[in-house]
Amino acid sequence: METETLQAAAEIDFSFLALFLRATFTVKLVMLILIAASIWSWAIIITKHMAFRRARADAASFDRKFWSGEPLDELFDQIGPTPSGSAEKVFSSGMLEWRRSHRADGGLIANAQSRIDRSMDVAIAKEGEELNKGLSFLATVASTAPFVGLFGTVWGIMNAFVEIAQQQNTNLAVVAPGIAEALLATGLGLLAAIPAAVFYNKLSVDSDNILASYEAFADEFATILSRQLDS
C-alpha cells in the first residue's frame, strides 16, 4: 500500500505550470498578482539603474564644464533655458533668475540672492521627484508581497484540507499537490519581495547621493553669485 502511494505521488507533475493550473482561482489570482508585481519591480529597478547612471554621467560632464573657467553667461547661452541634464537644469534655473533679477539700468533687484536660491531649490525638488518616481512601488511590493503570498498559501492549504475531507483519504498522493500549490504562492511572494526590498534600499541611497551632489553644487554656485552681488 505504501509503495503504491509513493508511486502515485511520483507520477504527479510538480512543475510550476502544472502547480499553477491545478490551483484554485483565488490562488491563481494571487500568483498572477505576485508575478506581475515582480516583473514590474524589475522593470523599475532596471530603468532606475540606467537613469541614475545617466544622471551621474551628466553631472560629471557638466561639472567639468562649470569648473573649466568658462564665463557663466557663455555656459548658460550654450546650454539654453531648457537643458536636458539634471545638473544643467539646476544651473539654468539659477542663471535664469540671476538674469531676471537685473533691472534695465543694469542694477539688481532687491533680494536677488534669496530668489536665486529658491529657484535652484525648486529645480532640485523637481529632480528629486523624478529620481524617486517608482521607488514607492518597490517599497509597497517589499512590504506586502510576503503577506499576499501567505494569503494564497492559507487559501490553498484550506482547499487542500477540504479535498482531503471530501475524498476521506490522507495519503501522500492526495495531500502533496494541494500543499505544493499553496507553498508556491509563498515562494512567489518572497521572490517578488526580496529583490524589491534590496533594490529599494540601494536605489534610495543612490537617489539621496545624487540629490546631495545637486545641493552641494547649488551651494557652490550660490556662493559664486553672492560674490558678484557683493562686488
PDB file of N, CA, C and O in Angstrom, residues 1-15 18-19 22 169-181:
ATOM      1  N   MET A   1       0.836  -1.215   0.000  1.00  0.00           N
ATOM      2  CA  MET A   1       0.000   0.000   0.000  1.00  0.00           C
ATOM      3  C   MET A   1       0.865   1.257   0.000  1.00  0.00           C
ATOM      4  O   MET A   1       0.640   2.204  -0.735  1.00  0.00           O
ATOM      5  N   GLU A   2       1.901   1.245   0.864  1.00  0.00           N
ATOM      6  CA  GLU A   2       2.785   2.402   0.925  1.00  0.00           C
ATOM      7  C   GLU A   2       3.539   2.574  -0.378  1.00  0.00           C
ATOM      8  O   GLU A   2       3.736   3.696  -0.845  1.00  0.00           O
ATOM      9  N   THR A   3       3.926   1.428  -0.996  1.00  0.00           N
ATOM     10  CA  THR A   3       4.637   1.501  -2.271  1.00  0.00           C
ATOM     11  C   THR A   3       3.746   2.092  -3.348  1.00  0.00           C
ATOM     12  O   THR A   3       4.190   2.909  -4.158  1.00  0.00           O
ATOM     13  N   GLU A   4       2.473   1.710  -3.362  1.00  0.00           N
ATOM     14  CA  GLU A   4       1.545   2.242  -4.346  1.00  0.00           C
ATOM     15  C   GLU A   4       1.334   3.737  -4.151  1.00  0.00           C
ATOM     16  O   GLU A   4       1.225   4.499  -5.121  1.00  0.00           O
ATOM     17  N   THR A   5       1.288   4.172  -2.905  1.00  0.00           N
ATOM     18  CA  THR A   5       1.102   5.604  -2.614  1.00  0.00           C
ATOM     19  C   THR A   5       2.298   6.414  -3.100  1.00  0.00           C
ATOM     20  O   THR A   5       2.143   7.469  -3.720  1.00  0.00           O
ATOM     21  N   LEU A   6       3.528   5.914  -2.816  1.00  0.00           N
ATOM     22  CA  LEU A   6       4.733   6.612  -3.250  1.00  0.00           C
ATOM     23  C   LEU A   6       4.822   6.645  -4.771  1.00  0.00           C
ATOM     24  O   LEU A   6       5.246   7.644  -5.355  1.00  0.00           O
ATOM     25  N   GLN A   7       4.404   5.551  -5.394  1.00  0.00           N
ATOM     26  CA  GLN A   7       4.436   5.507  -6.862  1.00  0.00           C
ATOM     27  C   GLN A   7       3.440   6.502  -7.450  1.00  0.00           C
ATOM     28  O   GLN A   7       3.730   7.197  -8.428  1.00  0.00           O
ATOM     29  N   ALA A   8       2.262   6.598  -6.845  1.00  0.00           N
ATOM     30  CA  ALA A   8       1.248   7.550  -7.314  1.00  0.00           C
ATOM     31  C   ALA A   8       1.721   8.988  -7.132  1.00  0.00           C
ATOM     32  O   ALA A   8       1.509   9.850  -7.990  1.00  0.00           O
ATOM     33  N   ALA A   9       2.399   9.256  -5.997  1.00  0.00           N
ATOM     34  CA  ALA A   9       2.913  10.608  -5.749  1.00  0.00           C
ATOM     35  C   ALA A   9       4.021  10.954  -6.722  1.00  0.00           C
ATOM     36  O   ALA A   9       4.148  12.100  -7.166  1.00  0.00           O
ATOM     37  N   ALA A  10       4.853   9.954  -7.080  1.00  0.00           N
ATOM     38  CA  ALA A  10       5.963  10.203  -8.011  1.00  0.00           C
ATOM     39  C   ALA A  10       5.465  10.535  -9.401  1.00  0.00           C
ATOM     40  O   ALA A  10       6.161  11.215 -10.172  1.00  0.00           O
ATOM     41  N   GLU A  11       4.287  10.069  -9.744  1.00  0.00           N
ATOM     42  CA  GLU A  11       3.736  10.309 -11.077  1.00  0.00           C
ATOM     43  C   GLU A  11       3.062  11.679 -11.202  1.00  0.00           C
ATOM     44  O   GLU A  11       2.694  12.094 -12.290  1.00  0.00           O
ATOM     45  N   ILE A  12       2.921  12.390 -10.097  1.00  0.00           N
ATOM     46  CA  ILE A  12       2.279  13.704 -10.128  1.00  0.00           C
ATOM     47  C   ILE A  12       3.252  14.739 -10.687  1.00  0.00           C
ATOM     48  O   ILE A  12       4.441  14.749 -10.347  1.00  0.00           O
ATOM     49  N   ASP A  13       2.761  15.578 -11.560  1.00  0.00           N
ATOM     50  CA  ASP A  13       3.574  16.638 -12.161  1.00  0.00           C
ATOM     51  C   ASP A  13       3.658  17.821 -11.187  1.00  0.00           C
ATOM     52  O   ASP A  13       2.644  18.456 -10.882  1.00  0.00           O
ATOM     53  N   PHE A  14       4.873  18.101 -10.706  1.00  0.00           N
ATOM     54  CA  PHE A  14       5.072  19.212  -9.779  1.00  0.00           C
ATOM     55  C   PHE A  14       5.770  20.398 -10.440  1.00  0.00           C
ATOM     56  O   PHE A  14       6.369  21.223  -9.752  1.00  0.00           O
ATOM     57  N   SER A  15       5.701  20.490 -11.756  1.00  0.00           N
ATOM     58  CA  SER A  15       6.290  21.637 -12.442  1.00  0.00           C
ATOM     59  C   SER A  15       5.507  22.904 -12.108  1.00  0.00           C
ATOM     60  O   SER A  15       4.351  22.846 -11.662  1.00  0.00           O
ATOM     61  N   ALA A  18       2.227  23.130 -13.985  1.00  0.00           N
ATOM     62  CA  ALA A  18       1.233  22.167 -13.517  1.00  0.00           C
ATOM     63  C   ALA A  18       0.648  22.599 -12.174  1.00  0.00           C
ATOM     64  O   ALA A  18      -0.564  22.511 -11.950  1.00  0.00           O
ATOM     65  N   LEU A  19       1.519  23.077 -11.289  1.00  0.00           N
ATOM     66  CA  LEU A  19       1.027  23.546  -9.992  1.00  0.00           C
ATOM     67  C   LEU A  19       0.094  24.738 -10.165  1.00  0.00           C
ATOM     68  O   LEU A  19      -0.929  24.848  -9.485  1.00  0.00           O
ATOM     69  N   ARG A  22      -3.342  23.580 -11.587  1.00  0.00           N
ATOM     70  CA  ARG A  22      -4.168  22.822 -10.642  1.00  0.00           C
ATOM     71  C   ARG A  22      -4.697  23.688  -9.508  1.00  0.00           C
ATOM     72  O   ARG A  22      -5.621  23.297  -8.805  1.00  0.00           O
ATOM     73  N   ASN A 169      -9.353  10.637   2.401  1.00  0.00           N
ATOM     74  CA  ASN A 169      -8.081   9.975   2.090  1.00  0.00           C
ATOM     75  C   ASN A 169      -6.946  10.938   2.435  1.00  0.00           C
ATOM     76  O   ASN A 169      -6.930  12.077   1.975  1.00  0.00           O
ATOM     77  N   THR A 170      -6.004  10.461   3.226  1.00  0.00           N
ATOM     78  CA  THR A 170      -4.884  11.324   3.628  1.00  0.00           C
ATOM     79  C   THR A 170      -3.544  10.823   3.096  1.00  0.00           C
ATOM     80  O   THR A 170      -2.491  11.180   3.619  1.00  0.00           O
ATOM     81  N   ASN A 171      -3.581  10.012   2.054  1.00  0.00           N
ATOM     82  CA  ASN A 171      -2.292   9.531   1.558  1.00  0.00           C
ATOM     83  C   ASN A 171      -1.536  10.637   0.822  1.00  0.00           C
ATOM     84  O   ASN A 171      -2.094  11.685   0.485  1.00  0.00           O
ATOM     85  N   LEU A 172      -0.271  10.395   0.557  1.00  0.00           N
ATOM     86  CA  LEU A 172       0.621  11.413   0.012  1.00  0.00           C
ATOM     87  C   LEU A 172       0.155  11.915  -1.346  1.00  0.00           C
ATOM     88  O   LEU A 172       0.315  13.102  -1.663  1.00  0.00           O
ATOM     89  N   ALA A 173      -0.409  11.067  -2.154  1.00  0.00           N
ATOM     90  CA  ALA A 173      -0.838  11.457  -3.490  1.00  0.00           C
ATOM     91  C   ALA A 173      -1.955  12.489  -3.440  1.00  0.00           C
ATOM     92  O   ALA A 173      -2.102  13.306  -4.351  1.00  0.00           O
ATOM     93  N   VAL A 174      -2.752  12.472  -2.382  1.00  0.00           N
ATOM     94  CA  VAL A 174      -3.845  13.435  -2.240  1.00  0.00           C
ATOM     95  C   VAL A 174      -3.359  14.726  -1.588  1.00  0.00           C
ATOM     96  O   VAL A 174      -3.726  15.835  -1.997  1.00  0.00           O
ATOM     97  N   VAL A 175      -2.489  14.603  -0.581  1.00  0.00           N
ATOM     98  CA  VAL A 175      -2.057  15.757   0.198  1.00  0.00           C
ATOM     99  C   VAL A 175      -1.011  16.596  -0.535  1.00  0.00           C
ATOM    100  O   VAL A 175      -1.076  17.837  -0.557  1.00  0.00           O
ATOM    101  N   ALA A 176      -0.041  15.936  -1.173  1.00  0.00           N
ATOM    102  CA  ALA A 176       1.128  16.630  -1.734  1.00  0.00           C
ATOM    103  C   ALA A 176       0.781  17.713  -2.758  1.00  0.00           C
ATOM    104  O   ALA A 176       1.319  18.825  -2.674  1.00  0.00           O
ATOM    105  N   PRO A 177      -0.090  17.459  -3.754  1.00  0.00           N
ATOM    106  CA  PRO A 177      -0.348  18.504  -4.751  1.00  0.00           C
ATOM    107  C   PRO A 177      -0.912  19.788  -4.154  1.00  0.00           C
ATOM    108  O   PRO A 177      -0.462  20.887  -4.491  1.00  0.00           O
ATOM    109  N   GLY A 178      -1.897  19.659  -3.267  1.00  0.00           N
ATOM    110  CA  GLY A 178      -2.508  20.844  -2.679  1.00  0.00           C
ATOM    111  C   GLY A 178      -1.532  21.640  -1.842  1.00  0.00           C
ATOM    112  O   GLY A 178      -1.502  22.877  -1.901  1.00  0.00           O
ATOM    113  N   ILE A 179      -0.705  20.952  -1.046  1.00  0.00           N
ATOM    114  CA  ILE A 179       0.282  21.642  -0.219  1.00  0.00           C
ATOM    115  C   ILE A 179       1.330  22.327  -1.095  1.00  0.00           C
ATOM    116  O   ILE A 179       1.740  23.465  -0.838  1.00  0.00           O
ATOM    117  N   ALA A 180       1.774  21.646  -2.152  1.00  0.00           N
ATOM    118  CA  ALA A 180       2.776  22.220  -3.055  1.00  0.00           C
ATOM    119  C   ALA A 180       2.244  23.468  -3.748  1.00  0.00           C
ATOM    120  O   ALA A 180       2.953  24.479  -3.874  1.00  0.00           O
ATOM    121  N   GLU A 181       0.997  23.417  -4.193  1.00  0.00           N
ATOM    122  CA  GLU A 181       0.395  24.587  -4.847  1.00  0.00           C
ATOM    123  C   GLU A 181       0.312  25.759  -3.876  1.00  0.00           C
ATOM    124  O   GLU A 181       0.568  26.909  -4.245  1.00  0.00           O
TER     125      GLU A 181
END
